[in-house]
Amino acid sequence: RSSDLSSASFDGLTFGALYGFGNGDSFSSNNTVGFGADYLLGSFGVGAAYNETRYATLDDGKNGIRNFGAGVHQHLGALYLSGLYTNTQNTLTGATVQVFQGSGLYSFTPSLRLGANYQYSRGNAVLEHNHAQQLTAALQYSLSRRTLLYVEEAYQWTGGDVAGAHNAWINGLDQSSSPHQAVTQVGVQTSF
């Protein structure tokens, strides 16, 4: 069972908090704690969030996964730019992954948009300094308010301390047998 609170907007500032009770005898184990804040000023926005979930299977609920991150976005006419940083840590093992991401979306017309994204992720020494870089680009054409056509291309390359232990793995695909992987998708998306 969880309880969350969200504030009203105070001149563009909103914040919220979450506490999820564990199914143990202690408030400090097997639980979830989170909070975040957003600030909007015209076409500019910035936000940050923190979440920690402790799992019964990790040190009797005393450890878990801790996440925090911060992002920023800006509209500049037909161009939308954003940046994001996240940090995820296993509090039992100390394994940590940091992700840095930058993206842009340009609307040529109300129906035609082109987006691009670059993401760099890296693990700490516990994760043998494995790292990955990924470029993604997508062209979208809206047929209606609910349906769009798209073509998307993604390319990922990886590295790390241990040769052969860091094969590329684009989300949604099988792991590559090499440190490189690419995918092209063409499709139709409909919202209901």
PDB file of C-alpha atoms in Angstrom:
ATOM      1  CA  ARG A   1       0.000   0.000   0.000  1.00  0.00           C
ATOM      2  CA  SER A   2       1.342   3.439  -0.851  1.00  0.00           C
ATOM      3  CA  SER A   3       0.470   7.035  -0.202  1.00  0.00           C
ATOM      4  CA  ASP A   4       1.422   9.935  -2.449  1.00  0.00           C
ATOM      5  CA  LEU A   5       0.997  13.670  -2.190  1.00  0.00           C
ATOM      6  CA  SER A   6       1.123  16.212  -5.017  1.00  0.00           C
ATOM      7  CA  SER A   7       1.146  19.942  -4.559  1.00  0.00           C
ATOM      8  CA  ALA A   8      -0.726  22.645  -6.382  1.00  0.00           C
ATOM      9  CA  SER A   9       1.349  24.851  -8.675  1.00  0.00           C
ATOM     10  CA  PHE A  10       3.123  27.756  -6.971  1.00  0.00           C
ATOM     11  CA  ASP A  11       4.120  30.145  -9.780  1.00  0.00           C
ATOM     12  CA  GLY A  12       5.158  27.156 -11.915  1.00  0.00           C
ATOM     13  CA  LEU A  13       6.660  25.067  -9.086  1.00  0.00           C
ATOM     14  CA  THR A  14       5.054  21.740  -8.210  1.00  0.00           C
ATOM     15  CA  PHE A  15       6.353  18.993  -5.971  1.00  0.00           C
ATOM     16  CA  GLY A  16       5.279  15.600  -4.753  1.00  0.00           C
ATOM     17  CA  ALA A  17       6.195  12.798  -2.386  1.00  0.00           C
ATOM     18  CA  LEU A  18       5.478   9.085  -2.133  1.00  0.00           C
ATOM     19  CA  TYR A  19       5.812   6.524   0.637  1.00  0.00           C
ATOM     20  CA  GLY A  20       5.104   2.840  -0.003  1.00  0.00           C
ATOM     21  CA  PHE A  21       4.723   0.677   3.081  1.00  0.00           C
ATOM     22  CA  GLY A  22       6.542  -2.641   3.136  1.00  0.00           C
ATOM     23  CA  ASN A  23       4.968  -5.811   4.409  1.00  0.00           C
ATOM     24  CA  GLY A  24       7.361  -6.085   7.350  1.00  0.00           C
ATOM     25  CA  ASP A  25       7.456  -4.862  10.931  1.00  0.00           C
ATOM     26  CA  SER A  26       9.767  -1.897  10.304  1.00  0.00           C
ATOM     27  CA  PHE A  27       9.144   1.410   8.539  1.00  0.00           C
ATOM     28  CA  SER A  28      12.785   1.471   7.405  1.00  0.00           C
ATOM     29  CA  SER A  29      12.854  -1.811   5.452  1.00  0.00           C
ATOM     30  CA  ASN A  30      11.069  -3.352   2.454  1.00  0.00           C
ATOM     31  CA  ASN A  31       9.510   0.006   1.495  1.00  0.00           C
ATOM     32  CA  THR A  32       9.515   2.728  -1.184  1.00  0.00           C
ATOM     33  CA  VAL A  33      10.285   6.423  -0.707  1.00  0.00           C
ATOM     34  CA  GLY A  34      10.182   9.012  -3.456  1.00  0.00           C
ATOM     35  CA  PHE A  35       9.919  12.730  -4.067  1.00  0.00           C
ATOM     36  CA  GLY A  36      10.243  15.131  -6.949  1.00  0.00           C
ATOM     37  CA  ALA A  37       9.794  18.714  -8.082  1.00  0.00           C
ATOM     38  CA  ASP A  38       9.096  20.482 -11.396  1.00  0.00           C
ATOM     39  CA  TYR A  39       9.395  24.109 -12.383  1.00  0.00           C
ATOM     40  CA  LEU A  40       7.827  25.573 -15.532  1.00  0.00           C
ATOM     41  CA  LEU A  41       8.443  29.111 -16.762  1.00  0.00           C
ATOM     42  CA  GLY A  42       6.874  29.706 -20.158  1.00  0.00           C
ATOM     43  CA  SER A  43       8.549  27.361 -22.638  1.00  0.00           C
ATOM     44  CA  PHE A  44      11.317  26.365 -20.190  1.00  0.00           C
ATOM     45  CA  GLY A  45      11.080  23.551 -17.668  1.00  0.00           C
ATOM     46  CA  VAL A  46      13.307  21.754 -15.188  1.00  0.00           C
ATOM     47  CA  GLY A  47      12.595  18.832 -12.888  1.00  0.00           C
ATOM     48  CA  ALA A  48      14.258  16.413 -10.493  1.00  0.00           C
ATOM     49  CA  ALA A  49      13.184  13.186  -8.787  1.00  0.00           C
ATOM     50  CA  TYR A  50      14.466  10.660  -6.239  1.00  0.00           C
ATOM     51  CA  ASN A  51      13.187   7.147  -5.571  1.00  0.00           C
ATOM     52  CA  GLU A  52      14.448   4.290  -3.417  1.00  0.00           C
ATOM     53  CA  THR A  53      12.789   0.899  -3.238  1.00  0.00           C
ATOM     54  CA  ARG A  54      14.050  -1.654  -0.732  1.00  0.00           C
ATOM     55  CA  TYR A  55      13.342  -5.290  -1.590  1.00  0.00           C
ATOM     56  CA  ALA A  56      12.756  -8.133   0.874  1.00  0.00           C
ATOM     57  CA  THR A  57      15.142 -10.309  -1.171  1.00  0.00           C
ATOM     58  CA  LEU A  58      18.050  -7.848  -0.685  1.00  0.00           C
ATOM     59  CA  ASP A  59      19.459  -8.048   2.844  1.00  0.00           C
ATOM     60  CA  ASP A  60      16.035  -8.645   4.461  1.00  0.00           C
ATOM     61  CA  GLY A  61      14.587  -5.470   2.978  1.00  0.00           C
ATOM     62  CA  LYS A  62      17.392  -3.176   4.110  1.00  0.00           C
ATOM     63  CA  ASN A  63      18.776  -2.651   0.565  1.00  0.00           C
ATOM     64  CA  GLY A  64      17.376  -2.106  -2.899  1.00  0.00           C
ATOM     65  CA  ILE A  65      17.553   0.181  -5.918  1.00  0.00           C
ATOM     66  CA  ARG A  66      18.098   3.933  -5.554  1.00  0.00           C
ATOM     67  CA  ASN A  67      17.364   6.253  -8.510  1.00  0.00           C
ATOM     68  CA  PHE A  68      17.690   9.981  -8.898  1.00  0.00           C
ATOM     69  CA  GLY A  69      17.696  12.230 -11.888  1.00  0.00           C
ATOM     70  CA  ALA A  70      17.225  15.714 -13.243  1.00  0.00           C
ATOM     71  CA  GLY A  71      16.081  17.014 -16.594  1.00  0.00           C
ATOM     72  CA  VAL A  72      15.569  20.237 -18.478  1.00  0.00           C
ATOM     73  CA  HIS A  73      13.593  21.176 -21.612  1.00  0.00           C
ATOM     74  CA  GLN A  74      13.123  24.243 -23.785  1.00  0.00           C
ATOM     75  CA  HIS A  75      10.779  25.071 -26.679  1.00  0.00           C
ATOM     76  CA  LEU A  76      12.344  27.349 -29.292  1.00  0.00           C
ATOM     77  CA  GLY A  77       9.589  27.847 -31.860  1.00  0.00           C
ATOM     78  CA  ALA A  78       9.304  24.618 -33.847  1.00  0.00           C
ATOM     79  CA  LEU A  79      12.299  23.090 -32.023  1.00  0.00           C
ATOM     80  CA  TYR A  80      12.007  21.207 -28.720  1.00  0.00           C
ATOM     81  CA  LEU A  81      15.279  20.462 -26.852  1.00  0.00           C
ATOM     82  CA  SER A  82      15.762  18.354 -23.736  1.00  0.00           C
ATOM     83  CA  GLY A  83      18.509  16.961 -21.528  1.00  0.00           C
ATOM     84  CA  LEU A  84      18.400  14.300 -18.819  1.00  0.00           C
ATOM     85  CA  TYR A  85      20.765  12.822 -16.223  1.00  0.00           C
ATOM     86  CA  THR A  86      19.945   9.702 -14.181  1.00  0.00           C
ATOM     87  CA  ASN A  87      21.856   7.701 -11.580  1.00  0.00           C
ATOM     88  CA  THR A  88      20.781   4.173 -10.573  1.00  0.00           C
ATOM     89  CA  GLN A  89      22.476   2.247  -7.765  1.00  0.00           C
ATOM     90  CA  ASN A  90      22.078  -1.200  -6.212  1.00  0.00           C
ATOM     91  CA  THR A  91      22.583  -0.243  -2.551  1.00  0.00           C
ATOM     92  CA  LEU A  92      23.665  -3.784  -1.602  1.00  0.00           C
ATOM     93  CA  THR A  93      26.422  -4.294  -4.189  1.00  0.00           C
ATOM     94  CA  GLY A  94      27.269  -0.656  -4.967  1.00  0.00           C
ATOM     95  CA  ALA A  95      26.777  -1.255  -8.706  1.00  0.00           C
ATOM     96  CA  THR A  96      25.969   2.130 -10.250  1.00  0.00           C
ATOM     97  CA  VAL A  97      24.921   3.235 -13.741  1.00  0.00           C
ATOM     98  CA  GLN A  98      24.872   6.878 -14.848  1.00  0.00           C
ATOM     99  CA  VAL A  99      23.030   7.976 -17.991  1.00  0.00           C
ATOM    100  CA  PHE A 100      23.424  11.277 -19.860  1.00  0.00           C
ATOM    101  CA  GLN A 101      20.930  12.046 -22.621  1.00  0.00           C
ATOM    102  CA  GLY A 102      20.261  14.916 -25.020  1.00  0.00           C
ATOM    103  CA  SER A 103      17.496  15.104 -27.610  1.00  0.00           C
ATOM    104  CA  GLY A 104      15.756  17.391 -30.037  1.00  0.00           C
ATOM    105  CA  LEU A 105      12.495  17.350 -31.981  1.00  0.00           C
ATOM    106  CA  TYR A 106      11.825  19.659 -34.920  1.00  0.00           C
ATOM    107  CA  SER A 107       8.335  20.125 -36.387  1.00  0.00           C
ATOM    108  CA  PHE A 108       8.536  21.016 -40.090  1.00  0.00           C
ATOM    109  CA  THR A 109       4.730  21.172 -40.251  1.00  0.00           C
ATOM    110  CA  PRO A 110       2.019  20.167 -37.758  1.00  0.00           C
ATOM    111  CA  SER A 111       2.078  16.715 -39.413  1.00  0.00           C
ATOM    112  CA  LEU A 112       5.802  16.145 -40.076  1.00  0.00           C
ATOM    113  CA  ARG A 113       8.446  15.881 -37.308  1.00  0.00           C
ATOM    114  CA  LEU A 114      12.051  14.753 -37.058  1.00  0.00           C
ATOM    115  CA  GLY A 115      13.590  13.716 -33.741  1.00  0.00           C
ATOM    116  CA  ALA A 116      17.119  12.768 -32.703  1.00  0.00           C
ATOM    117  CA  ASN A 117      18.538  11.465 -29.434  1.00  0.00           C
ATOM    118  CA  TYR A 118      22.031  10.738 -28.089  1.00  0.00           C
ATOM    119  CA  GLN A 119      22.511   8.677 -24.926  1.00  0.00           C
ATOM    120  CA  TYR A 120      25.690   7.777 -23.036  1.00  0.00           C
ATOM    121  CA  SER A 121      25.551   5.319 -20.135  1.00  0.00           C
ATOM    122  CA  ARG A 122      28.405   4.105 -17.980  1.00  0.00           C
ATOM    123  CA  GLY A 123      28.822   1.717 -15.095  1.00  0.00           C
ATOM    124  CA  ASN A 124      31.229   2.019 -12.194  1.00  0.00           C
ATOM    125  CA  ALA A 125      34.089  -0.375 -11.287  1.00  0.00           C
ATOM    126  CA  VAL A 126      31.609  -2.927  -9.873  1.00  0.00           C
ATOM    127  CA  LEU A 127      30.173  -3.116 -13.406  1.00  0.00           C
ATOM    128  CA  GLU A 128      33.661  -3.283 -14.969  1.00  0.00           C
ATOM    129  CA  HIS A 129      33.282   0.278 -16.328  1.00  0.00           C
ATOM    130  CA  ASN A 130      30.978  -1.009 -19.071  1.00  0.00           C
ATOM    131  CA  HIS A 131      29.607   1.842 -21.141  1.00  0.00           C
ATOM    132  CA  ALA A 132      27.341   2.326 -24.143  1.00  0.00           C
ATOM    133  CA  GLN A 133      26.553   5.099 -26.579  1.00  0.00           C
ATOM    134  CA  GLN A 134      23.406   5.153 -28.695  1.00  0.00           C
ATOM    135  CA  LEU A 135      22.162   7.428 -31.461  1.00  0.00           C
ATOM    136  CA  THR A 136      18.500   7.308 -32.442  1.00  0.00           C
ATOM    137  CA  ALA A 137      16.635   9.261 -35.122  1.00  0.00           C
ATOM    138  CA  ALA A 138      12.960   9.104 -36.053  1.00  0.00           C
ATOM    139  CA  LEU A 139      10.821  10.707 -38.748  1.00  0.00           C
ATOM    140  CA  GLN A 140       7.076  10.872 -37.995  1.00  0.00           C
ATOM    141  CA  TYR A 141       4.142  11.813 -40.172  1.00  0.00           C
ATOM    142  CA  SER A 142       0.688  12.237 -38.603  1.00  0.00           C
ATOM    143  CA  LEU A 143      -2.190  10.911 -40.679  1.00  0.00           C
ATOM    144  CA  SER A 144      -4.707  12.124 -38.080  1.00  0.00           C
ATOM    145  CA  ARG A 145      -4.810  13.156 -34.415  1.00  0.00           C
ATOM    146  CA  ARG A 146      -4.610   9.479 -33.415  1.00  0.00           C
ATOM    147  CA  THR A 147      -2.539   7.790 -36.151  1.00  0.00           C
ATOM    148  CA  LEU A 148       1.006   8.353 -37.348  1.00  0.00           C
ATOM    149  CA  LEU A 149       3.540   6.695 -39.620  1.00  0.00           C
ATOM    150  CA  TYR A 150       7.169   6.507 -38.553  1.00  0.00           C
ATOM    151  CA  VAL A 151      10.613   5.309 -39.557  1.00  0.00           C
ATOM    152  CA  GLU A 152      13.237   4.991 -36.835  1.00  0.00           C
ATOM    153  CA  GLU A 153      16.934   4.114 -36.855  1.00  0.00           C
ATOM    154  CA  ALA A 154      19.071   3.303 -33.799  1.00  0.00           C
ATOM    155  CA  TYR A 155      22.774   2.494 -33.567  1.00  0.00           C
ATOM    156  CA  GLN A 156      24.613   1.464 -30.391  1.00  0.00           C
ATOM    157  CA  TRP A 157      28.278   0.812 -29.612  1.00  0.00           C
ATOM    158  CA  THR A 158      29.739  -0.377 -26.304  1.00  0.00           C
ATOM    159  CA  GLY A 159      32.987  -0.831 -24.385  1.00  0.00           C
ATOM    160  CA  GLY A 160      34.369  -1.710 -20.965  1.00  0.00           C
ATOM    161  CA  ASP A 161      37.236  -3.218 -18.994  1.00  0.00           C
ATOM    162  CA  VAL A 162      36.661  -6.856 -19.997  1.00  0.00           C
ATOM    163  CA  ALA A 163      36.992  -7.668 -23.708  1.00  0.00           C
ATOM    164  CA  GLY A 164      33.944  -9.493 -25.053  1.00  0.00           C
ATOM    165  CA  ALA A 165      31.852  -8.815 -21.930  1.00  0.00           C
ATOM    166  CA  HIS A 166      30.053  -5.744 -23.213  1.00  0.00           C
ATOM    167  CA  ASN A 167      28.052  -6.672 -26.286  1.00  0.00           C
ATOM    168  CA  ALA A 168      25.559  -4.107 -27.575  1.00  0.00           C
ATOM    169  CA  TRP A 169      21.935  -4.588 -26.575  1.00  0.00           C
ATOM    170  CA  ILE A 170      19.307  -2.177 -27.916  1.00  0.00           C
ATOM    171  CA  ASN A 171      16.130  -2.310 -25.839  1.00  0.00           C
ATOM    172  CA  GLY A 172      13.569  -4.676 -27.369  1.00  0.00           C
ATOM    173  CA  LEU A 173      16.126  -6.737 -29.323  1.00  0.00           C
ATOM    174  CA  ASP A 174      18.241  -9.800 -28.592  1.00  0.00           C
ATOM    175  CA  GLN A 175      21.761  -9.047 -27.412  1.00  0.00           C
ATOM    176  CA  SER A 176      24.302  -8.566 -30.185  1.00  0.00           C
ATOM    177  CA  SER A 177      27.270 -10.904 -30.570  1.00  0.00           C
ATOM    178  CA  SER A 178      29.542  -7.846 -30.957  1.00  0.00           C
ATOM    179  CA  PRO A 179      29.959  -4.385 -29.396  1.00  0.00           C
ATOM    180  CA  HIS A 180      27.834  -2.871 -32.209  1.00  0.00           C
ATOM    181  CA  GLN A 181      24.135  -3.129 -33.014  1.00  0.00           C
ATOM    182  CA  ALA A 182      21.766  -1.278 -35.355  1.00  0.00           C
ATOM    183  CA  VAL A 183      18.049  -1.493 -36.009  1.00  0.00           C
ATOM    184  CA  THR A 184      15.586   0.161 -38.396  1.00  0.00           C
ATOM    185  CA  GLN A 185      11.858   0.158 -37.714  1.00  0.00           C
ATOM    186  CA  VAL A 186       8.997   1.255 -39.927  1.00  0.00           C
ATOM    187  CA  GLY A 187       5.517   1.279 -38.493  1.00  0.00           C
ATOM    188  CA  VAL A 188       2.095   2.742 -37.819  1.00  0.00           C
ATOM    189  CA  GLN A 189       1.082   3.933 -34.356  1.00  0.00           C
ATOM    190  CA  THR A 190      -2.534   4.437 -33.295  1.00  0.00           C
ATOM    191  CA  SER A 191      -3.734   5.890 -29.988  1.00  0.00           C
ATOM    192  CA  PHE A 192      -7.086   4.924 -28.492  1.00  0.00           C
TER     193      PHE A 192
END
